[in-house]
Amino acid sequence: MTTTTTSSGFESMHTALREAAIPFPPVPSGLKDSLQKAQDWLWTTRPQFEALSDIDSYFVEGMVDPETDYFMLGHEGHGVNAWFLYCYYNEGPLTVLIEAPWGGAFTEDSAAKEGIRKRFDLLAQLRDTMRAAQAAGKTLPGRLVIQQSDTSPARWAWATPSEDEVSEVHGDLPGNNALTPALEALSAL
Amino acid sequence: MDVTQTVSLSKSYAPVESKPVEQSESKLSGKSVESSDKGIGRSFHVKTGWDRFRSRVGQTFKRIGDFFCKKDTEASSRATRFNARHEKFSGKVENLVARLVKGDLSDVQDPDVLATLRNDVKHMHSDAPWAGRRDLLSTRLDVELSKLSDKEIDTIADKLKTADLTRLTDKDKTDFTTLVRAVARQQVARGTEMTTLLGKIDHEHPSKLDTASELLDQLPVVEKKLSDVLDGFSDSLPGLDKGKLKEGLSDVMLGETMSIRLKSGDPSSDKLPGMNRNLLNIGLAVRKQAVKEGTTKGLGYSDMQKLNPQLRLLSRAVREEFLKSKITDFTDSSLKSRLKVLGSGAAHEVTKGTYESGSRVHKYDDETTLFQREDGEHRFTAPSHLGLDQSDPRLLERSVVTSKYDEKLGFDVCVKTDFALHHGKLGIVMELAPGRTANSVMGLDGDPAIAQRELTKLQLLDSLTGQGDRHRGNYMVEYDKNRNITGIKGIDSDFAMGPEPGDPKDVVGKGGIHLTHLPPIVDSDMAKAIRAMTDEDIEEMCGDMFDDDTIKAAKGRLAAVKAHIDELEKNGKIISPDDWGKKDVTETLEKTLVEVKKKETVEKNGKISTLMSFVSERTSYWQRDHKVLEGYHNFSI
């Protein structure tokens, strides 16, 4: 395990992404200094976490037992082509979990990077829209939790505090895209 | 161009004439200079203008070829250098061992001799980085020592204990330790304790576990024997670092010792299949016992690495020899190219190579799918739901048997997959499938008929094998200029064939599992192929590569899929193969969902939180993926 100083975590992520020609994701502004390089191709502000590929558990956590602000970015996978870039962004009432294909032996590199760029663009829009909504004092229906998975069904929901009730989770989404409808719902407030 | 391949570290060479290890070689600019008693042997003739023209043209083409094949040329040069040096090095080790048998310790007490061997290792490692420095000497010693009688090994052991280490540097002592460990492995591999252990593996009746407890009791006896032998050396040679001498004793060293015995031909290779299955069955029993006792969350969380690491080592050693005995076509000798790395990002090694029979994608075996981080151990979720032992996942067998299922069914929706052996390590090779991965394409909104048919076949195949990982990155899509999908090929089929589930529906919707419910419609060819498959076919395809529960679960899934087909037939949902793409078929595929109230939990700091939600679960891969393939995905790659 590589231990780095706090500032170099952010810098090393920046360097790795630049060298791999991958777009840079939005990072919660208050977390840049606490970002650590946990191992090769894994940066996190969380000391304890599940495997990034277990994206469902991060969604459930965001819905029922949210973590304080965190950011994670990593490359994980197995086998020949099941390799993904993960970017988990949790800031205030917004949790966005992104899993994008990249790095597999059969995955077309340029197309994968374009897909990552589009996802990160939507993440930035979600962040900006959420910040604007909060600044405007708008009442949110709950925390906005989005799982943009490439392998599991994409889904999003307004998480409300109650754990016992059945939550309304929007799944079965056209084109398996959860980011766009969630952004539309947030913008419509 | 054909690329020269490096030889195996355990290659057999013709015996060399015994002579002292050369302590220095003639060197010129760091390269060996070989003398020749033949003198200049070239003959000359006067070149004509035509000769010169041909020569120039030939050299120009060669330069162009070299430019495009630069890496291949370099790889060939490195392999040629490695092979030549390895043969010489092996001769030196052979001589060294021969003198040890005669009681002559002069080589191993001489720093110059050990430094010469180290220099060889350094250069070989430089030309073949895959060959670990310690492995080069260690493997060679195993090869040479294995040729000796038990008495000769004991003679060497006794003699080594009297060695004078005073002239040796720390580096020399490390090499001396490598030698001592190699001798210790031989002694234990040939010992009565190991013979007793292997005698408890009932290869003829692998499903009967009568001797399991005796075998489990004997495993620590063998480990203790290895420890005692090493202690004997340590006591006699206080100048050696005991920590280094016993490094990895319970892990790598014990496994290597078991492998040495298995490679010796006793037990004979015909016993390996039954031994493999027997050890899997014993391992499964140990894992199930842990579940029963409540020490793990379930079968997919019970890891042999923790429950009984010695059994895991023995089981993996037997498995390695068993699988190696099955490999004929895809070896270093049949490889015509470099293995070129594919993919990017975090370290993973998938390569492409050209064989006599064409190009293939190659992947080495995964010793484990568990991964360690500072905050603890992590695992993939899908294999846990399939009951796999992630500390010994045996993914190669799962991929290969999936390919066999596909062949048996005649579906042709999965790349043909075979075992491979490169650099002495197990792996698999997969056919290169045409097209692009399903997560890389969009706009394929032509006639859906072939997509519906082929995706349904792939789904049925995956339901039979209990495949949990068929996401859009794990199948290839071939298409024509009219945006019609013309073919589907599954790749990377290794998260399958677990001891769970016995019915495919039992894992649908679980975290990390991409299998859908069974299809709402199939065609008559598919129904016929599945109905023709028998339990005996499953036994035959699985051979002795899996434990009994895995084979039983596979039979259970076959029965469940057959029952589903019977139900479809009753409801008039078995169509003609020509009906795919028709409106009613498309509607059935599109609209059939299974509504469930889903319960998901997450555990954090000892607290379990639950998320309840209503979910519409998919019933076909086509339903799951077609909108993305057609282009409705805003950011499909």
PDB file of C-alpha atoms in Angstrom, chain B residues 354-612:
ATOM      1  CA  THR B 354      -0.641 -15.900 -32.831  1.00  0.00           C
ATOM      2  CA  TYR B 355      -0.521 -19.670 -32.860  1.00  0.00           C
ATOM      3  CA  GLU B 356      -0.268 -22.190 -35.656  1.00  0.00           C
ATOM      4  CA  SER B 357      -4.073 -22.311 -35.624  1.00  0.00           C
ATOM      5  CA  GLY B 358      -4.566 -18.519 -35.666  1.00  0.00           C
ATOM      6  CA  SER B 359      -4.747 -15.592 -33.258  1.00  0.00           C
ATOM      7  CA  ARG B 360      -6.065 -15.967 -29.726  1.00  0.00           C
ATOM      8  CA  VAL B 361      -6.534 -13.850 -26.621  1.00  0.00           C
ATOM      9  CA  HIS B 362      -4.524 -15.232 -23.728  1.00  0.00           C
ATOM     10  CA  LYS B 363      -5.054 -14.803 -20.009  1.00  0.00           C
ATOM     11  CA  TYR B 364      -3.121 -16.339 -17.137  1.00  0.00           C
ATOM     12  CA  ASP B 365      -4.733 -18.113 -14.223  1.00  0.00           C
ATOM     13  CA  ASP B 366      -5.944 -16.065 -11.253  1.00  0.00           C
ATOM     14  CA  GLU B 367      -4.675 -17.547  -8.026  1.00  0.00           C
ATOM     15  CA  THR B 368      -7.310 -15.605  -6.130  1.00  0.00           C
ATOM     16  CA  THR B 369     -10.032 -13.062  -6.755  1.00  0.00           C
ATOM     17  CA  LEU B 370      -9.695 -11.653  -3.251  1.00  0.00           C
ATOM     18  CA  PHE B 371      -7.754  -8.440  -2.988  1.00  0.00           C
ATOM     19  CA  GLN B 372      -6.113  -6.832  -0.011  1.00  0.00           C
ATOM     20  CA  ARG B 373      -6.212  -3.208   0.895  1.00  0.00           C
ATOM     21  CA  GLU B 374      -5.169  -1.376   4.001  1.00  0.00           C
ATOM     22  CA  ASP B 375      -8.752  -1.401   5.219  1.00  0.00           C
ATOM     23  CA  GLY B 376      -9.083  -5.146   4.829  1.00  0.00           C
ATOM     24  CA  GLU B 377      -9.861  -7.899   2.376  1.00  0.00           C
ATOM     25  CA  HIS B 378     -12.250  -7.372  -0.506  1.00  0.00           C
ATOM     26  CA  ARG B 379     -14.039  -9.717  -2.850  1.00  0.00           C
ATOM     27  CA  PHE B 380     -16.168  -9.621  -5.955  1.00  0.00           C
ATOM     28  CA  THR B 381     -19.835  -9.994  -5.207  1.00  0.00           C
ATOM     29  CA  ALA B 382     -20.911 -12.125  -8.181  1.00  0.00           C
ATOM     30  CA  PRO B 383     -18.715 -15.158  -7.423  1.00  0.00           C
ATOM     31  CA  SER B 384     -19.853 -15.037  -3.809  1.00  0.00           C
ATOM     32  CA  HIS B 385     -23.422 -15.588  -4.988  1.00  0.00           C
ATOM     33  CA  LEU B 386     -22.229 -18.565  -7.036  1.00  0.00           C
ATOM     34  CA  GLY B 387     -20.595 -20.192  -4.015  1.00  0.00           C
ATOM     35  CA  LEU B 388     -17.099 -19.971  -5.508  1.00  0.00           C
ATOM     36  CA  ASP B 389     -14.073 -20.194  -3.269  1.00  0.00           C
ATOM     37  CA  GLN B 390     -12.503 -16.863  -4.115  1.00  0.00           C
ATOM     38  CA  SER B 391      -9.209 -17.932  -2.562  1.00  0.00           C
ATOM     39  CA  ASP B 392      -9.026 -20.690  -5.194  1.00  0.00           C
ATOM     40  CA  PRO B 393     -11.467 -19.572  -7.897  1.00  0.00           C
ATOM     41  CA  ARG B 394     -10.383 -21.884 -10.768  1.00  0.00           C
ATOM     42  CA  LEU B 395     -11.700 -19.517 -13.369  1.00  0.00           C
ATOM     43  CA  LEU B 396      -9.928 -21.264 -16.247  1.00  0.00           C
ATOM     44  CA  GLU B 397     -12.050 -24.392 -15.897  1.00  0.00           C
ATOM     45  CA  ARG B 398     -15.227 -22.313 -15.807  1.00  0.00           C
ATOM     46  CA  SER B 399     -14.428 -20.559 -19.065  1.00  0.00           C
ATOM     47  CA  VAL B 400     -13.395 -23.752 -20.800  1.00  0.00           C
ATOM     48  CA  VAL B 401     -16.479 -25.705 -19.734  1.00  0.00           C
ATOM     49  CA  THR B 402     -18.736 -22.851 -20.892  1.00  0.00           C
ATOM     50  CA  SER B 403     -17.175 -23.205 -24.311  1.00  0.00           C
ATOM     51  CA  LYS B 404     -17.850 -26.949 -24.160  1.00  0.00           C
ATOM     52  CA  TYR B 405     -21.518 -26.354 -23.289  1.00  0.00           C
ATOM     53  CA  ASP B 406     -21.819 -23.988 -26.248  1.00  0.00           C
ATOM     54  CA  GLU B 407     -20.298 -26.566 -28.556  1.00  0.00           C
ATOM     55  CA  LYS B 408     -22.526 -29.336 -27.213  1.00  0.00           C
ATOM     56  CA  LEU B 409     -25.665 -27.236 -27.682  1.00  0.00           C
ATOM     57  CA  GLY B 410     -24.549 -26.133 -31.152  1.00  0.00           C
ATOM     58  CA  PHE B 411     -25.408 -22.523 -30.253  1.00  0.00           C
ATOM     59  CA  ASP B 412     -22.124 -20.960 -31.357  1.00  0.00           C
ATOM     60  CA  VAL B 413     -22.611 -17.903 -29.141  1.00  0.00           C
ATOM     61  CA  CYS B 414     -19.428 -18.166 -27.127  1.00  0.00           C
ATOM     62  CA  VAL B 415     -15.793 -17.931 -28.110  1.00  0.00           C
ATOM     63  CA  LYS B 416     -14.037 -21.276 -28.197  1.00  0.00           C
ATOM     64  CA  THR B 417     -11.810 -21.461 -25.154  1.00  0.00           C
ATOM     65  CA  ASP B 418      -8.940 -23.835 -24.403  1.00  0.00           C
ATOM     66  CA  PHE B 419      -6.313 -24.278 -21.740  1.00  0.00           C
ATOM     67  CA  ALA B 420      -2.866 -22.864 -22.455  1.00  0.00           C
ATOM     68  CA  LEU B 421       0.587 -23.113 -20.915  1.00  0.00           C
ATOM     69  CA  HIS B 422       3.095 -20.301 -21.276  1.00  0.00           C
ATOM     70  CA  HIS B 423       6.295 -19.742 -19.320  1.00  0.00           C
ATOM     71  CA  GLY B 424       5.283 -22.770 -17.284  1.00  0.00           C
ATOM     72  CA  LYS B 425       2.086 -21.051 -16.103  1.00  0.00           C
ATOM     73  CA  LEU B 426      -1.487 -22.138 -16.735  1.00  0.00           C
ATOM     74  CA  GLY B 427      -3.870 -19.951 -18.658  1.00  0.00           C
ATOM     75  CA  ILE B 428      -6.578 -19.982 -21.271  1.00  0.00           C
ATOM     76  CA  VAL B 429      -6.783 -18.855 -24.851  1.00  0.00           C
ATOM     77  CA  MET B 430      -9.961 -17.595 -26.421  1.00  0.00           C
ATOM     78  CA  GLU B 431     -10.808 -17.232 -30.073  1.00  0.00           C
ATOM     79  CA  LEU B 432     -10.791 -13.678 -31.306  1.00  0.00           C
ATOM     80  CA  ALA B 433     -14.453 -12.828 -31.755  1.00  0.00           C
ATOM     81  CA  PRO B 434     -15.413 -10.470 -34.569  1.00  0.00           C
ATOM     82  CA  GLY B 435     -17.220  -7.184 -33.919  1.00  0.00           C
ATOM     83  CA  ARG B 436     -17.184  -4.953 -30.864  1.00  0.00           C
ATOM     84  CA  THR B 437     -18.316  -5.338 -27.287  1.00  0.00           C
ATOM     85  CA  ALA B 438     -21.978  -4.532 -26.748  1.00  0.00           C
ATOM     86  CA  ASN B 439     -21.069  -1.552 -24.575  1.00  0.00           C
ATOM     87  CA  SER B 440     -19.028  -0.111 -27.431  1.00  0.00           C
ATOM     88  CA  VAL B 441     -21.734   0.007 -30.095  1.00  0.00           C
ATOM     89  CA  MET B 442     -24.875   1.998 -30.688  1.00  0.00           C
ATOM     90  CA  GLY B 443     -27.256   2.722 -33.521  1.00  0.00           C
ATOM     91  CA  LEU B 444     -27.858  -0.943 -34.317  1.00  0.00           C
ATOM     92  CA  ASP B 445     -31.542  -0.381 -34.958  1.00  0.00           C
ATOM     93  CA  GLY B 446     -31.969  -2.614 -37.997  1.00  0.00           C
ATOM     94  CA  ASP B 447     -33.825  -5.931 -38.116  1.00  0.00           C
ATOM     95  CA  PRO B 448     -33.790  -7.303 -34.545  1.00  0.00           C
ATOM     96  CA  ALA B 449     -34.356 -10.926 -35.549  1.00  0.00           C
ATOM     97  CA  ILE B 450     -30.800 -12.201 -35.271  1.00  0.00           C
ATOM     98  CA  ALA B 451     -30.116 -10.164 -32.139  1.00  0.00           C
ATOM     99  CA  GLN B 452     -33.191 -11.647 -30.459  1.00  0.00           C
ATOM    100  CA  ARG B 453     -32.273 -15.186 -31.471  1.00  0.00           C
ATOM    101  CA  GLU B 454     -28.588 -15.041 -30.611  1.00  0.00           C
ATOM    102  CA  LEU B 455     -29.055 -13.158 -27.343  1.00  0.00           C
ATOM    103  CA  THR B 456     -31.667 -15.709 -26.304  1.00  0.00           C
ATOM    104  CA  LYS B 457     -29.219 -18.511 -27.036  1.00  0.00           C
ATOM    105  CA  LEU B 458     -26.541 -16.756 -25.009  1.00  0.00           C
ATOM    106  CA  GLN B 459     -29.022 -16.255 -22.180  1.00  0.00           C
ATOM    107  CA  LEU B 460     -29.960 -19.946 -22.203  1.00  0.00           C
ATOM    108  CA  LEU B 461     -26.287 -20.930 -22.216  1.00  0.00           C
ATOM    109  CA  ASP B 462     -25.655 -18.643 -19.247  1.00  0.00           C
ATOM    110  CA  SER B 463     -28.702 -19.969 -17.403  1.00  0.00           C
ATOM    111  CA  LEU B 464     -27.342 -23.490 -17.811  1.00  0.00           C
ATOM    112  CA  THR B 465     -23.832 -22.608 -16.656  1.00  0.00           C
ATOM    113  CA  GLY B 466     -25.049 -20.266 -13.908  1.00  0.00           C
ATOM    114  CA  GLN B 467     -23.126 -17.397 -15.463  1.00  0.00           C
ATOM    115  CA  GLY B 468     -23.335 -14.276 -13.328  1.00  0.00           C
ATOM    116  CA  ASP B 469     -21.244 -11.808 -15.254  1.00  0.00           C
ATOM    117  CA  ARG B 470     -22.712 -11.396 -18.721  1.00  0.00           C
ATOM    118  CA  HIS B 471     -22.872  -7.617 -18.825  1.00  0.00           C
ATOM    119  CA  ARG B 472     -22.549  -5.698 -22.063  1.00  0.00           C
ATOM    120  CA  GLY B 473     -18.778  -5.695 -21.836  1.00  0.00           C
ATOM    121  CA  ASN B 474     -18.753  -9.466 -21.908  1.00  0.00           C
ATOM    122  CA  TYR B 475     -20.221 -10.208 -25.285  1.00  0.00           C
ATOM    123  CA  MET B 476     -19.246  -9.153 -28.746  1.00  0.00           C
ATOM    124  CA  VAL B 477     -21.677  -7.872 -31.338  1.00  0.00           C
ATOM    125  CA  GLU B 478     -21.104  -8.306 -35.042  1.00  0.00           C
ATOM    126  CA  TYR B 479     -23.156  -6.133 -37.381  1.00  0.00           C
ATOM    127  CA  ASP B 480     -23.511  -5.198 -41.024  1.00  0.00           C
ATOM    128  CA  LYS B 481     -23.632  -1.868 -42.838  1.00  0.00           C
ATOM    129  CA  ASN B 482     -27.422  -1.800 -42.551  1.00  0.00           C
ATOM    130  CA  ARG B 483     -27.117  -1.701 -38.749  1.00  0.00           C
ATOM    131  CA  ASN B 484     -28.428  -5.252 -38.398  1.00  0.00           C
ATOM    132  CA  ILE B 485     -26.832  -7.362 -35.733  1.00  0.00           C
ATOM    133  CA  THR B 486     -25.485 -10.464 -37.457  1.00  0.00           C
ATOM    134  CA  GLY B 487     -23.825 -12.311 -34.617  1.00  0.00           C
ATOM    135  CA  ILE B 488     -23.232 -12.455 -30.859  1.00  0.00           C
ATOM    136  CA  LYS B 489     -20.285 -14.055 -29.077  1.00  0.00           C
ATOM    137  CA  GLY B 490     -19.868 -14.289 -25.311  1.00  0.00           C
ATOM    138  CA  ILE B 491     -16.373 -13.664 -23.969  1.00  0.00           C
ATOM    139  CA  ASP B 492     -14.818 -13.850 -20.518  1.00  0.00           C
ATOM    140  CA  SER B 493     -17.141 -16.543 -19.160  1.00  0.00           C
ATOM    141  CA  ASP B 494     -15.326 -17.257 -15.936  1.00  0.00           C
ATOM    142  CA  PHE B 495     -17.837 -16.271 -13.261  1.00  0.00           C
ATOM    143  CA  ALA B 496     -19.942 -19.402 -13.771  1.00  0.00           C
ATOM    144  CA  MET B 497     -20.292 -23.080 -12.841  1.00  0.00           C
ATOM    145  CA  GLY B 498     -20.407 -22.676  -9.098  1.00  0.00           C
ATOM    146  CA  PRO B 499     -21.868 -25.062  -6.547  1.00  0.00           C
ATOM    147  CA  GLU B 500     -24.711 -22.554  -6.426  1.00  0.00           C
ATOM    148  CA  PRO B 501     -27.321 -21.921  -7.726  1.00  0.00           C
ATOM    149  CA  GLY B 502     -29.152 -25.145  -8.503  1.00  0.00           C
ATOM    150  CA  ASP B 503     -31.812 -23.066 -10.240  1.00  0.00           C
ATOM    151  CA  PRO B 504     -30.801 -19.979 -12.225  1.00  0.00           C
ATOM    152  CA  LYS B 505     -33.658 -17.889 -10.813  1.00  0.00           C
ATOM    153  CA  ASP B 506     -32.135 -18.132  -7.337  1.00  0.00           C
ATOM    154  CA  VAL B 507     -29.433 -15.584  -8.180  1.00  0.00           C
ATOM    155  CA  VAL B 508     -31.365 -13.197 -10.440  1.00  0.00           C
ATOM    156  CA  GLY B 509     -31.340  -9.678  -9.044  1.00  0.00           C
ATOM    157  CA  LYS B 510     -28.561 -10.291  -6.548  1.00  0.00           C
ATOM    158  CA  GLY B 511     -25.735  -7.767  -6.345  1.00  0.00           C
ATOM    159  CA  GLY B 512     -23.228  -8.068  -9.163  1.00  0.00           C
ATOM    160  CA  ILE B 513     -25.263 -10.757 -10.942  1.00  0.00           C
ATOM    161  CA  HIS B 514     -26.262  -9.892 -14.500  1.00  0.00           C
ATOM    162  CA  LEU B 515     -28.276 -12.994 -15.294  1.00  0.00           C
ATOM    163  CA  THR B 516     -31.938 -12.313 -16.069  1.00  0.00           C
ATOM    164  CA  HIS B 517     -34.953 -14.529 -15.477  1.00  0.00           C
ATOM    165  CA  LEU B 518     -35.483 -17.257 -18.088  1.00  0.00           C
ATOM    166  CA  PRO B 519     -36.664 -16.049 -21.504  1.00  0.00           C
ATOM    167  CA  PRO B 520     -40.425 -15.705 -22.158  1.00  0.00           C
ATOM    168  CA  ILE B 521     -39.983 -17.239 -25.581  1.00  0.00           C
ATOM    169  CA  VAL B 522     -37.555 -19.637 -27.279  1.00  0.00           C
ATOM    170  CA  ASP B 523     -37.443 -21.223 -30.700  1.00  0.00           C
ATOM    171  CA  SER B 524     -37.842 -24.899 -31.532  1.00  0.00           C
ATOM    172  CA  ASP B 525     -34.144 -25.388 -32.338  1.00  0.00           C
ATOM    173  CA  MET B 526     -33.145 -24.074 -28.929  1.00  0.00           C
ATOM    174  CA  ALA B 527     -35.755 -26.231 -27.205  1.00  0.00           C
ATOM    175  CA  LYS B 528     -34.528 -29.281 -29.076  1.00  0.00           C
ATOM    176  CA  ALA B 529     -30.872 -28.628 -28.225  1.00  0.00           C
ATOM    177  CA  ILE B 530     -31.582 -28.194 -24.530  1.00  0.00           C
ATOM    178  CA  ARG B 531     -33.889 -31.189 -24.346  1.00  0.00           C
ATOM    179  CA  ALA B 532     -31.155 -33.267 -25.977  1.00  0.00           C
ATOM    180  CA  MET B 533     -28.637 -32.350 -23.290  1.00  0.00           C
ATOM    181  CA  THR B 534     -28.403 -34.947 -20.525  1.00  0.00           C
ATOM    182  CA  ASP B 535     -26.930 -35.239 -17.059  1.00  0.00           C
ATOM    183  CA  GLU B 536     -24.364 -37.587 -18.563  1.00  0.00           C
ATOM    184  CA  ASP B 537     -23.328 -34.813 -20.967  1.00  0.00           C
ATOM    185  CA  ILE B 538     -22.722 -32.546 -17.996  1.00  0.00           C
ATOM    186  CA  GLU B 539     -20.614 -35.203 -16.269  1.00  0.00           C
ATOM    187  CA  GLU B 540     -18.608 -35.663 -19.430  1.00  0.00           C
ATOM    188  CA  MET B 541     -18.074 -31.941 -20.060  1.00  0.00           C
ATOM    189  CA  CYS B 542     -17.073 -31.264 -16.478  1.00  0.00           C
ATOM    190  CA  GLY B 543     -14.801 -34.271 -16.307  1.00  0.00           C
ATOM    191  CA  ASP B 544     -13.058 -34.153 -12.966  1.00  0.00           C
ATOM    192  CA  MET B 545     -12.548 -30.404 -13.043  1.00  0.00           C
ATOM    193  CA  PHE B 546     -15.333 -29.656 -10.538  1.00  0.00           C
ATOM    194  CA  ASP B 547     -16.626 -30.876  -7.197  1.00  0.00           C
ATOM    195  CA  ASP B 548     -19.775 -32.977  -6.891  1.00  0.00           C
ATOM    196  CA  ASP B 549     -21.977 -30.084  -5.749  1.00  0.00           C
ATOM    197  CA  THR B 550     -21.012 -28.009  -8.776  1.00  0.00           C
ATOM    198  CA  ILE B 551     -21.959 -30.844 -11.081  1.00  0.00           C
ATOM    199  CA  LYS B 552     -25.173 -31.418  -9.131  1.00  0.00           C
ATOM    200  CA  ALA B 553     -26.040 -27.713  -9.417  1.00  0.00           C
ATOM    201  CA  ALA B 554     -25.368 -27.828 -13.154  1.00  0.00           C
ATOM    202  CA  LYS B 555     -27.790 -30.732 -13.453  1.00  0.00           C
ATOM    203  CA  GLY B 556     -30.317 -28.775 -11.382  1.00  0.00           C
ATOM    204  CA  ARG B 557     -30.063 -25.802 -13.725  1.00  0.00           C
ATOM    205  CA  LEU B 558     -30.510 -28.074 -16.735  1.00  0.00           C
ATOM    206  CA  ALA B 559     -33.650 -29.515 -15.150  1.00  0.00           C
ATOM    207  CA  ALA B 560     -34.953 -26.013 -14.380  1.00  0.00           C
ATOM    208  CA  VAL B 561     -34.367 -24.787 -17.931  1.00  0.00           C
ATOM    209  CA  LYS B 562     -35.977 -27.927 -19.346  1.00  0.00           C
ATOM    210  CA  ALA B 563     -39.003 -27.407 -17.074  1.00  0.00           C
ATOM    211  CA  HIS B 564     -39.225 -23.805 -18.248  1.00  0.00           C
ATOM    212  CA  ILE B 565     -39.209 -24.945 -21.861  1.00  0.00           C
ATOM    213  CA  ASP B 566     -42.005 -27.421 -21.113  1.00  0.00           C
ATOM    214  CA  GLU B 567     -43.986 -24.553 -19.595  1.00  0.00           C
ATOM    215  CA  LEU B 568     -43.333 -22.354 -22.618  1.00  0.00           C
ATOM    216  CA  GLU B 569     -44.519 -25.141 -24.868  1.00  0.00           C
ATOM    217  CA  LYS B 570     -47.773 -25.411 -22.916  1.00  0.00           C
ATOM    218  CA  ASN B 571     -48.282 -21.685 -23.377  1.00  0.00           C
ATOM    219  CA  GLY B 572     -47.456 -21.697 -27.069  1.00  0.00           C
ATOM    220  CA  LYS B 573     -44.243 -19.760 -26.571  1.00  0.00           C
ATOM    221  CA  ILE B 574     -41.970 -22.013 -28.559  1.00  0.00           C
ATOM    222  CA  ILE B 575     -41.703 -20.347 -31.925  1.00  0.00           C
ATOM    223  CA  SER B 576     -40.220 -21.263 -35.278  1.00  0.00           C
ATOM    224  CA  PRO B 577     -36.625 -20.093 -35.765  1.00  0.00           C
ATOM    225  CA  ASP B 578     -37.985 -17.913 -38.587  1.00  0.00           C
ATOM    226  CA  ASP B 579     -40.292 -16.000 -36.252  1.00  0.00           C
ATOM    227  CA  TRP B 580     -37.688 -13.921 -34.466  1.00  0.00           C
ATOM    228  CA  GLY B 581     -38.127 -10.236 -35.093  1.00  0.00           C
ATOM    229  CA  LYS B 582     -41.858 -10.499 -35.719  1.00  0.00           C
ATOM    230  CA  LYS B 583     -44.031  -7.980 -33.930  1.00  0.00           C
ATOM    231  CA  ASP B 584     -45.659 -10.351 -31.434  1.00  0.00           C
ATOM    232  CA  VAL B 585     -42.336 -11.940 -30.548  1.00  0.00           C
ATOM    233  CA  THR B 586     -40.752  -8.528 -30.024  1.00  0.00           C
ATOM    234  CA  GLU B 587     -43.675  -7.453 -27.847  1.00  0.00           C
ATOM    235  CA  THR B 588     -43.421 -10.590 -25.725  1.00  0.00           C
ATOM    236  CA  LEU B 589     -39.717 -10.035 -25.220  1.00  0.00           C
ATOM    237  CA  GLU B 590     -40.221  -6.335 -24.566  1.00  0.00           C
ATOM    238  CA  LYS B 591     -43.082  -6.551 -22.099  1.00  0.00           C
ATOM    239  CA  THR B 592     -42.443  -9.635 -19.995  1.00  0.00           C
ATOM    240  CA  LEU B 593     -41.078  -8.543 -16.625  1.00  0.00           C
ATOM    241  CA  VAL B 594     -41.015 -10.069 -13.169  1.00  0.00           C
ATOM    242  CA  GLU B 595     -42.181  -7.629 -10.485  1.00  0.00           C
ATOM    243  CA  VAL B 596     -40.471  -8.125  -7.163  1.00  0.00           C
ATOM    244  CA  LYS B 597     -40.185  -6.344  -3.875  1.00  0.00           C
ATOM    245  CA  LYS B 598     -36.461  -6.127  -3.527  1.00  0.00           C
ATOM    246  CA  LYS B 599     -34.639  -6.053  -0.229  1.00  0.00           C
ATOM    247  CA  GLU B 600     -31.030  -4.874  -0.226  1.00  0.00           C
ATOM    248  CA  THR B 601     -28.845  -4.499   2.821  1.00  0.00           C
ATOM    249  CA  VAL B 602     -25.603  -2.797   3.648  1.00  0.00           C
ATOM    250  CA  GLU B 603     -23.501  -3.434   6.735  1.00  0.00           C
ATOM    251  CA  LYS B 604     -21.448  -0.620   8.181  1.00  0.00           C
ATOM    252  CA  ASN B 605     -19.787  -0.444  11.571  1.00  0.00           C
ATOM    253  CA  GLY B 606     -21.736  -3.509  12.638  1.00  0.00           C
ATOM    254  CA  LYS B 607     -25.051  -1.918  11.705  1.00  0.00           C
ATOM    255  CA  ILE B 608     -27.206  -3.425   8.972  1.00  0.00           C
ATOM    256  CA  SER B 609     -29.373  -1.008   6.976  1.00  0.00           C
ATOM    257  CA  THR B 610     -32.055  -2.133   4.576  1.00  0.00           C
ATOM    258  CA  LEU B 611     -33.418  -0.658   1.371  1.00  0.00           C
ATOM    259  CA  MET B 612     -36.789  -1.895   0.181  1.00  0.00           C
TER     260      MET B 612
END
